C-alpha angles and dihedrals in degrees: 000000000000133000108239102178133013120173118183116210105182116186113213110273094358125120110216122216115234113242127178122206124182123208119221093231139359118312111285136152091276085077096052095119089058092051092047092049089054100043095043095044099244092133092049092046087060094047101262133126099198124200115193118211126202108209125227089218130030094231096043099089094065092057092045092046093054089050091057097245092116132046097207141354138200118239141152120263093244091055092049091056092045092048092049091061094038096051100029135231124334096016100104138011130185120218111162133047109195105160130043112174138165111267143172144102124337123199137178116252125227111293094006126154096009095298136079112249117238091235130042106222124184102148135019097266089057089071090075111049122175113260093007133110122239119201110202119197114208133143096239095055129175087028125101099259102086097045090044091057094047095044092049092052093045093050092045087056092051101263137100139213098222094117098034124097108229114209117188116218122194112198092150112238093328094109098153092049090053090057095041092052092044093241091130141021096214135015130212146213096025128164110225093213091060114023098042094058089041091054090049090052089051091055089246117143106215141177127211136211116201113227098221094052092060108044102276120121115256097251101149089116131116119220138175119241133192143176105282093224092055092046092053101038113107088222096058108018091091090066092062093046088051092049090051093050093048093051091047090053091047091052091050090052092051092052092049096042108034096155092050090046091055091047091051092053094048091047090055096040109028118197119240101222144000094271092054090045091056091047093049091047090057092044091052093047090054095042097052088071093052101072110096121219091219121057102201134106123200128242088239090058092058093043090055091047092051092048091055094044092052093043090055092045095246092123130026099215143020132223117288105216121340120006107260101194100066132056131189092190094106094042092054102046117192130188087270097051092043088065091069105081122115091252089063097047 
């Protein structure tokens, strides 16, 4: 893993506590609250010297987090639930939701990108056509996730994939490239705030099916996860409360200063040409609306997620009793929890 960006914000006379956070992917506007919290000193104001790590592999942070080399990591809600039942109890816990975007399946329209797509798709059930082959691009290929998403949407729309040959394609997170280069017919899981402008910039005419409209849980959400022992320990719990507070303040600043937020991103990550500048401008405009003011997720949300994961054979069991891999304690701060910052220790 490599550190991509470290910004030190040292308050006069204050010793800052080192804190390592791994992204789930390369830096992109989905991570804007983290950048703002660094550049505007929100992390430092809460006693943290945060180093942000960009992983070499999407699934690497979970392994490193459980080994104790990281303090926190970014992941998607669906992966948190999957990892809970893969790794077992008390290995991971989520505590902060900072992005909630529109996500789903992207496909090339007829005659798009200078070539004629193999399949003509106008509605979800068209993805699975009898006697045809469907190539599904998704980062976890050849795992069950991509086909589970597609099959759920197809069946919700009145079709089925019984007579369709499913071919998994793993082009990492380069969904648009997989469609442009005709490696795949559809791509999932795509974030509409990022991949749709990227496809437009690639001269690719695409369509999009929203997960939640076709029976798939709304898991296009980024959350922070940690080692449960570290999150609960009196010696280290304050760091996670401080991180939460800093990110909440950063999100508030973004909502109140959208133009300045865009400028801050472009200053840190300049575009290389006019076409990329136009694409990034559209990505940023879409993404600024995707940062929720509240960081919680309900118990019902996780129960629904587990039910779908088990129904599609991605996990073998569901939680007995209350979900043990997510906490809203930091999202809903009380007088008691507010007494846990470094300044009060």
